[in-house]
Amino acid sequence: MAKGFGKSPANKKLKVYAPLDKHSKSLILSMKMDAGFVYGRDFLLDKRAGKIYVCKKVTSYFNNIQASLNNSPDASAQEFLQKMSNALEETDNLETAEFFILSREATLWSAYKILHDGSEPLIENGLCVYPDEEFPALKQKADEITKDVMNSGSPDDLVDKYVTPFCAALKKQGYIYRIQGDYVD
C-alpha cells in the first residue's frame, strides 16, 4: 500500500495505518535503485492482498526479467518468477487501485462491525486484524456492501457511508490513512 513510506503525518501523535514493513521498504528501494521506478507513480503495494499494482512499464520490465530467467535451471529463480507473476497486477490508473485498497479496508471494517454487533476490529502492527476463520465471511459481506453501494449509488456514497467513518474510527484509535503523500481524515 502507498501508506507509511517516507513522510510521517503532520500530527505526530497519529501513527500511519498499514505502514510498510522492512521487506516492503527493501522492495521499494530496490525497484527504485535497480529500475528507477517510483513508488506511488509506477507501482503500489497492497499489504492485505499481497499484490503489487503496476503500470505498463513495470510489467514490460518484469517480462524482460522473466524472459531472461525463464530457462534458468535455478529453482530459486523459478520460485521468484512465480511469486512475482502471482503478485503483479497491471492497472492503467494507480489512483483507482489506491481507492480500491482504501475502500476494501473500509468495507472489511464495516463488515466486521456488522457481524460483531458494532465492535471494531483490533489494530496490530498498524493494520486491522481479522480472525482467519472469519475472514471469508467478512470478505463476502464487504463485497456485498461494495456491490450494493455501487448498484444503488456512486463511489461518493462509498466514501460517505464507509470510508469516512473508517478513517474517523482510525483517528480515534491514533491512526491516520495515507494516500500517495496525502492523509485522509
PDB file of C-alpha atoms in Angstrom:
ATOM      1  CA  MET A   1       0.000   0.000   0.000  1.00  0.00           C
ATOM      2  CA  ALA A   2       1.147   3.562  -0.583  1.00  0.00           C
ATOM      3  CA  LYS A   3       0.910   4.303   3.091  1.00  0.00           C
ATOM      4  CA  GLY A   4       3.573   4.982   5.630  1.00  0.00           C
ATOM      5  CA  PHE A   5       6.634   5.253   3.395  1.00  0.00           C
ATOM      6  CA  GLY A   6       8.787   8.317   3.605  1.00  0.00           C
ATOM      7  CA  LYS A   7       6.874  11.101   5.314  1.00  0.00           C
ATOM      8  CA  SER A   8       5.241  10.975   8.709  1.00  0.00           C
ATOM      9  CA  PRO A   9       1.882  12.576   9.437  1.00  0.00           C
ATOM     10  CA  ALA A  10       1.774  16.242  10.358  1.00  0.00           C
ATOM     11  CA  ASN A  11       0.134  15.303  13.645  1.00  0.00           C
ATOM     12  CA  LYS A  12       2.959  13.386  15.305  1.00  0.00           C
ATOM     13  CA  LYS A  13       0.545  11.745  17.732  1.00  0.00           C
ATOM     14  CA  LEU A  14      -1.089   9.768  14.917  1.00  0.00           C
ATOM     15  CA  LYS A  15       0.547   6.654  13.506  1.00  0.00           C
ATOM     16  CA  VAL A  16       0.223   5.744   9.835  1.00  0.00           C
ATOM     17  CA  TYR A  17      -2.290   2.957   9.178  1.00  0.00           C
ATOM     18  CA  ALA A  18      -0.835  -0.028   7.262  1.00  0.00           C
ATOM     19  CA  PRO A  19       2.802   1.055   7.474  1.00  0.00           C
ATOM     20  CA  LEU A  20       5.290  -0.678   5.248  1.00  0.00           C
ATOM     21  CA  ASP A  21       7.457  -3.314   6.871  1.00  0.00           C
ATOM     22  CA  LYS A  22      11.202  -3.630   6.234  1.00  0.00           C
ATOM     23  CA  HIS A  23      10.684  -6.148   3.408  1.00  0.00           C
ATOM     24  CA  SER A  24       8.278  -3.809   1.615  1.00  0.00           C
ATOM     25  CA  LYS A  25      10.675  -0.899   2.042  1.00  0.00           C
ATOM     26  CA  SER A  26      13.516  -3.050   0.670  1.00  0.00           C
ATOM     27  CA  LEU A  27      11.413  -3.957  -2.359  1.00  0.00           C
ATOM     28  CA  ILE A  28      10.526  -0.301  -2.946  1.00  0.00           C
ATOM     29  CA  LEU A  29      14.137   0.815  -2.652  1.00  0.00           C
ATOM     30  CA  SER A  30      15.458  -1.944  -4.912  1.00  0.00           C
ATOM     31  CA  MET A  31      12.822  -1.168  -7.575  1.00  0.00           C
ATOM     32  CA  LYS A  32      13.854   2.468  -7.374  1.00  0.00           C
ATOM     33  CA  MET A  33      17.599   1.828  -7.408  1.00  0.00           C
ATOM     34  CA  ASP A  34      17.634  -1.020  -9.931  1.00  0.00           C
ATOM     35  CA  ALA A  35      14.957   0.126 -12.363  1.00  0.00           C
ATOM     36  CA  GLY A  36      14.192   3.748 -11.497  1.00  0.00           C
ATOM     37  CA  PHE A  37      10.540   3.075 -10.631  1.00  0.00           C
ATOM     38  CA  VAL A  38       8.845   5.446  -8.214  1.00  0.00           C
ATOM     39  CA  TYR A  39       6.509   4.150  -5.531  1.00  0.00           C
ATOM     40  CA  GLY A  40       3.084   5.701  -5.901  1.00  0.00           C
ATOM     41  CA  ARG A  41       3.684   6.683  -9.508  1.00  0.00           C
ATOM     42  CA  ASP A  42       4.787   3.391 -11.106  1.00  0.00           C
ATOM     43  CA  PHE A  43       3.637   0.819  -8.553  1.00  0.00           C
ATOM     44  CA  LEU A  44       1.781   0.319  -5.258  1.00  0.00           C
ATOM     45  CA  LEU A  45       1.903  -2.416  -2.652  1.00  0.00           C
ATOM     46  CA  ASP A  46      -1.307  -3.879  -1.256  1.00  0.00           C
ATOM     47  CA  LYS A  47      -0.314  -5.367   2.079  1.00  0.00           C
ATOM     48  CA  ARG A  48      -3.545  -7.253   2.796  1.00  0.00           C
ATOM     49  CA  ALA A  49      -3.937  -8.820  -0.663  1.00  0.00           C
ATOM     50  CA  GLY A  50      -0.233  -9.394  -1.240  1.00  0.00           C
ATOM     51  CA  LYS A  51      -0.463  -7.628  -4.602  1.00  0.00           C
ATOM     52  CA  ILE A  52       1.749  -5.167  -6.384  1.00  0.00           C
ATOM     53  CA  TYR A  53      -0.268  -2.860  -8.622  1.00  0.00           C
ATOM     54  CA  VAL A  54       1.935  -1.786 -11.506  1.00  0.00           C
ATOM     55  CA  CYS A  55       1.803   0.387 -14.605  1.00  0.00           C
ATOM     56  CA  LYS A  56       2.635  -0.959 -18.073  1.00  0.00           C
ATOM     57  CA  LYS A  57       6.331  -0.050 -17.978  1.00  0.00           C
ATOM     58  CA  VAL A  58       6.841  -2.110 -14.801  1.00  0.00           C
ATOM     59  CA  THR A  59       5.053  -5.046 -16.438  1.00  0.00           C
ATOM     60  CA  SER A  60       7.291  -4.861 -19.505  1.00  0.00           C
ATOM     61  CA  TYR A  61      10.380  -4.600 -17.259  1.00  0.00           C
ATOM     62  CA  PHE A  62       9.248  -7.713 -15.368  1.00  0.00           C
ATOM     63  CA  ASN A  63       8.535  -9.514 -18.662  1.00  0.00           C
ATOM     64  CA  ASN A  64      12.140  -8.831 -19.748  1.00  0.00           C
ATOM     65  CA  ILE A  65      13.439 -10.284 -16.471  1.00  0.00           C
ATOM     66  CA  GLN A  66      11.117 -13.253 -16.858  1.00  0.00           C
ATOM     67  CA  ALA A  67      12.334 -13.898 -20.408  1.00  0.00           C
ATOM     68  CA  SER A  68      15.959 -13.866 -19.296  1.00  0.00           C
ATOM     69  CA  LEU A  69      15.342 -16.165 -16.308  1.00  0.00           C
ATOM     70  CA  ASN A  70      12.732 -18.453 -17.855  1.00  0.00           C
ATOM     71  CA  ASN A  71      15.178 -21.172 -18.867  1.00  0.00           C
ATOM     72  CA  SER A  72      17.247 -20.946 -15.727  1.00  0.00           C
ATOM     73  CA  PRO A  73      17.782 -24.297 -14.012  1.00  0.00           C
ATOM     74  CA  ASP A  74      17.958 -22.490 -10.657  1.00  0.00           C
ATOM     75  CA  ALA A  75      14.896 -23.434  -8.598  1.00  0.00           C
ATOM     76  CA  SER A  76      15.049 -20.204  -6.583  1.00  0.00           C
ATOM     77  CA  ALA A  77      14.880 -18.143  -9.790  1.00  0.00           C
ATOM     78  CA  GLN A  78      11.802 -20.078 -10.894  1.00  0.00           C
ATOM     79  CA  GLU A  79      10.224 -19.631  -7.458  1.00  0.00           C
ATOM     80  CA  PHE A  80      10.938 -15.878  -7.623  1.00  0.00           C
ATOM     81  CA  LEU A  81       9.345 -15.631 -11.064  1.00  0.00           C
ATOM     82  CA  GLN A  82       6.257 -17.494  -9.896  1.00  0.00           C
ATOM     83  CA  LYS A  83       5.822 -15.314  -6.812  1.00  0.00           C
ATOM     84  CA  MET A  84       6.262 -12.109  -8.799  1.00  0.00           C
ATOM     85  CA  SER A  85       3.879 -13.141 -11.559  1.00  0.00           C
ATOM     86  CA  ASN A  86       1.248 -14.029  -8.923  1.00  0.00           C
ATOM     87  CA  ALA A  87       1.737 -10.712  -7.110  1.00  0.00           C
ATOM     88  CA  LEU A  88       1.811  -8.307 -10.060  1.00  0.00           C
ATOM     89  CA  GLU A  89      -1.432  -6.789 -11.216  1.00  0.00           C
ATOM     90  CA  GLU A  90      -1.287  -4.298 -14.056  1.00  0.00           C
ATOM     91  CA  THR A  91      -3.514  -1.253 -13.880  1.00  0.00           C
ATOM     92  CA  ASP A  92      -3.960   1.803 -16.058  1.00  0.00           C
ATOM     93  CA  ASN A  93      -4.637   4.021 -13.069  1.00  0.00           C
ATOM     94  CA  LEU A  94      -2.846   3.663  -9.742  1.00  0.00           C
ATOM     95  CA  GLU A  95      -5.198   6.186  -8.112  1.00  0.00           C
ATOM     96  CA  THR A  96      -8.092   3.833  -8.849  1.00  0.00           C
ATOM     97  CA  ALA A  97      -6.110   0.945  -7.374  1.00  0.00           C
ATOM     98  CA  GLU A  98      -5.389   3.038  -4.288  1.00  0.00           C
ATOM     99  CA  PHE A  99      -9.084   3.897  -3.902  1.00  0.00           C
ATOM    100  CA  PHE A 100      -9.892   0.193  -4.266  1.00  0.00           C
ATOM    101  CA  ILE A 101      -7.443  -0.659  -1.455  1.00  0.00           C
ATOM    102  CA  LEU A 102      -8.862   2.038   0.845  1.00  0.00           C
ATOM    103  CA  SER A 103     -12.490   1.143   0.110  1.00  0.00           C
ATOM    104  CA  ARG A 104     -11.777  -2.559   0.673  1.00  0.00           C
ATOM    105  CA  GLU A 105     -10.253  -1.775   4.071  1.00  0.00           C
ATOM    106  CA  ALA A 106     -13.264   0.390   4.925  1.00  0.00           C
ATOM    107  CA  THR A 107     -15.837  -2.203   3.850  1.00  0.00           C
ATOM    108  CA  LEU A 108     -13.993  -5.002   5.690  1.00  0.00           C
ATOM    109  CA  TRP A 109     -14.020  -2.831   8.810  1.00  0.00           C
ATOM    110  CA  SER A 110     -17.744  -2.139   8.337  1.00  0.00           C
ATOM    111  CA  ALA A 111     -18.495  -5.816   7.713  1.00  0.00           C
ATOM    112  CA  TYR A 112     -16.684  -6.706  10.939  1.00  0.00           C
ATOM    113  CA  LYS A 113     -18.770  -4.141  12.847  1.00  0.00           C
ATOM    114  CA  ILE A 114     -21.993  -5.520  11.339  1.00  0.00           C
ATOM    115  CA  LEU A 115     -21.116  -9.127  12.143  1.00  0.00           C
ATOM    116  CA  HIS A 116     -19.872  -8.270  15.666  1.00  0.00           C
ATOM    117  CA  ASP A 117     -22.692  -6.038  16.885  1.00  0.00           C
ATOM    118  CA  GLY A 118     -20.819  -2.758  16.463  1.00  0.00           C
ATOM    119  CA  SER A 119     -17.467  -3.714  17.954  1.00  0.00           C
ATOM    120  CA  GLU A 120     -14.402  -2.650  15.992  1.00  0.00           C
ATOM    121  CA  PRO A 121     -11.537  -4.927  14.951  1.00  0.00           C
ATOM    122  CA  LEU A 122      -8.205  -4.707  16.746  1.00  0.00           C
ATOM    123  CA  ILE A 123      -5.295  -2.977  15.094  1.00  0.00           C
ATOM    124  CA  GLU A 124      -1.986  -4.818  15.335  1.00  0.00           C
ATOM    125  CA  ASN A 125       1.208  -3.651  13.670  1.00  0.00           C
ATOM    126  CA  GLY A 126      -0.759  -0.785  12.152  1.00  0.00           C
ATOM    127  CA  LEU A 127      -3.364  -2.913  10.353  1.00  0.00           C
ATOM    128  CA  CYS A 128      -6.835  -4.163  11.295  1.00  0.00           C
ATOM    129  CA  VAL A 129      -6.644  -7.860  12.047  1.00  0.00           C
ATOM    130  CA  TYR A 130      -9.444 -10.259  11.339  1.00  0.00           C
ATOM    131  CA  PRO A 131      -9.622 -13.880  12.538  1.00  0.00           C
ATOM    132  CA  ASP A 132      -8.604 -16.267   9.747  1.00  0.00           C
ATOM    133  CA  GLU A 133     -11.662 -18.449  10.255  1.00  0.00           C
ATOM    134  CA  GLU A 134     -13.962 -15.417   9.893  1.00  0.00           C
ATOM    135  CA  PHE A 135     -12.191 -13.738   7.001  1.00  0.00           C
ATOM    136  CA  PRO A 136     -14.139 -15.464   4.160  1.00  0.00           C
ATOM    137  CA  ALA A 137     -17.452 -14.354   5.708  1.00  0.00           C
ATOM    138  CA  LEU A 138     -16.093 -10.837   6.273  1.00  0.00           C
ATOM    139  CA  LYS A 139     -14.838 -10.624   2.707  1.00  0.00           C
ATOM    140  CA  GLN A 140     -18.181 -11.820   1.370  1.00  0.00           C
ATOM    141  CA  LYS A 141     -20.050  -9.228   3.470  1.00  0.00           C
ATOM    142  CA  ALA A 142     -17.620  -6.498   2.372  1.00  0.00           C
ATOM    143  CA  ASP A 143     -18.125  -7.488  -1.274  1.00  0.00           C
ATOM    144  CA  GLU A 144     -21.903  -7.319  -0.760  1.00  0.00           C
ATOM    145  CA  ILE A 145     -21.578  -3.845   0.750  1.00  0.00           C
ATOM    146  CA  THR A 146     -19.498  -2.629  -2.171  1.00  0.00           C
ATOM    147  CA  LYS A 147     -21.829  -4.193  -4.739  1.00  0.00           C
ATOM    148  CA  ASP A 148     -24.930  -2.716  -3.078  1.00  0.00           C
ATOM    149  CA  VAL A 149     -23.417   0.771  -2.901  1.00  0.00           C
ATOM    150  CA  MET A 150     -22.161   0.680  -6.486  1.00  0.00           C
ATOM    151  CA  ASN A 151     -25.508  -0.622  -7.793  1.00  0.00           C
ATOM    152  CA  SER A 152     -27.561   1.966  -5.954  1.00  0.00           C
ATOM    153  CA  GLY A 153     -25.216   4.913  -5.813  1.00  0.00           C
ATOM    154  CA  SER A 154     -21.748   6.067  -6.715  1.00  0.00           C
ATOM    155  CA  PRO A 155     -18.203   5.948  -5.367  1.00  0.00           C
ATOM    156  CA  ASP A 156     -19.099   9.108  -3.438  1.00  0.00           C
ATOM    157  CA  ASP A 157     -21.674   7.079  -1.497  1.00  0.00           C
ATOM    158  CA  LEU A 158     -18.967   4.522  -0.695  1.00  0.00           C
ATOM    159  CA  VAL A 159     -16.789   7.333   0.642  1.00  0.00           C
ATOM    160  CA  ASP A 160     -19.597   8.946   2.643  1.00  0.00           C
ATOM    161  CA  LYS A 161     -21.026   5.763   4.168  1.00  0.00           C
ATOM    162  CA  TYR A 162     -17.912   3.642   4.693  1.00  0.00           C
ATOM    163  CA  VAL A 163     -14.551   5.328   4.039  1.00  0.00           C
ATOM    164  CA  THR A 164     -15.182   8.455   6.105  1.00  0.00           C
ATOM    165  CA  PRO A 165     -16.429   6.550   9.200  1.00  0.00           C
ATOM    166  CA  PHE A 166     -13.499   4.111   8.835  1.00  0.00           C
ATOM    167  CA  CYS A 167     -10.978   6.958   8.767  1.00  0.00           C
ATOM    168  CA  ALA A 168     -12.702   8.668  11.717  1.00  0.00           C
ATOM    169  CA  ALA A 169     -12.513   5.418  13.711  1.00  0.00           C
ATOM    170  CA  LEU A 170      -8.821   5.077  12.838  1.00  0.00           C
ATOM    171  CA  LYS A 171      -8.189   8.594  14.085  1.00  0.00           C
ATOM    172  CA  LYS A 172      -9.901   7.786  17.402  1.00  0.00           C
ATOM    173  CA  GLN A 173      -7.512   4.849  17.779  1.00  0.00           C
ATOM    174  CA  GLY A 174      -4.469   7.007  16.965  1.00  0.00           C
ATOM    175  CA  TYR A 175      -4.013   6.172  13.288  1.00  0.00           C
ATOM    176  CA  ILE A 176      -4.268   8.054  10.011  1.00  0.00           C
ATOM    177  CA  TYR A 177      -4.681   6.683   6.498  1.00  0.00           C
ATOM    178  CA  ARG A 178      -2.201   7.919   3.931  1.00  0.00           C
ATOM    179  CA  ILE A 179      -2.825   8.071   0.195  1.00  0.00           C
ATOM    180  CA  GLN A 180       0.188   8.904  -2.013  1.00  0.00           C
ATOM    181  CA  GLY A 181       1.501  11.672   0.175  1.00  0.00           C
ATOM    182  CA  ASP A 182      -1.841  12.917   1.487  1.00  0.00           C
ATOM    183  CA  TYR A 183      -3.635  11.898   4.641  1.00  0.00           C
ATOM    184  CA  VAL A 184      -7.321  11.056   4.837  1.00  0.00           C
ATOM    185  CA  ASP A 185      -9.173  12.325   7.907  1.00  0.00           C
TER     186      ASP A 185
END
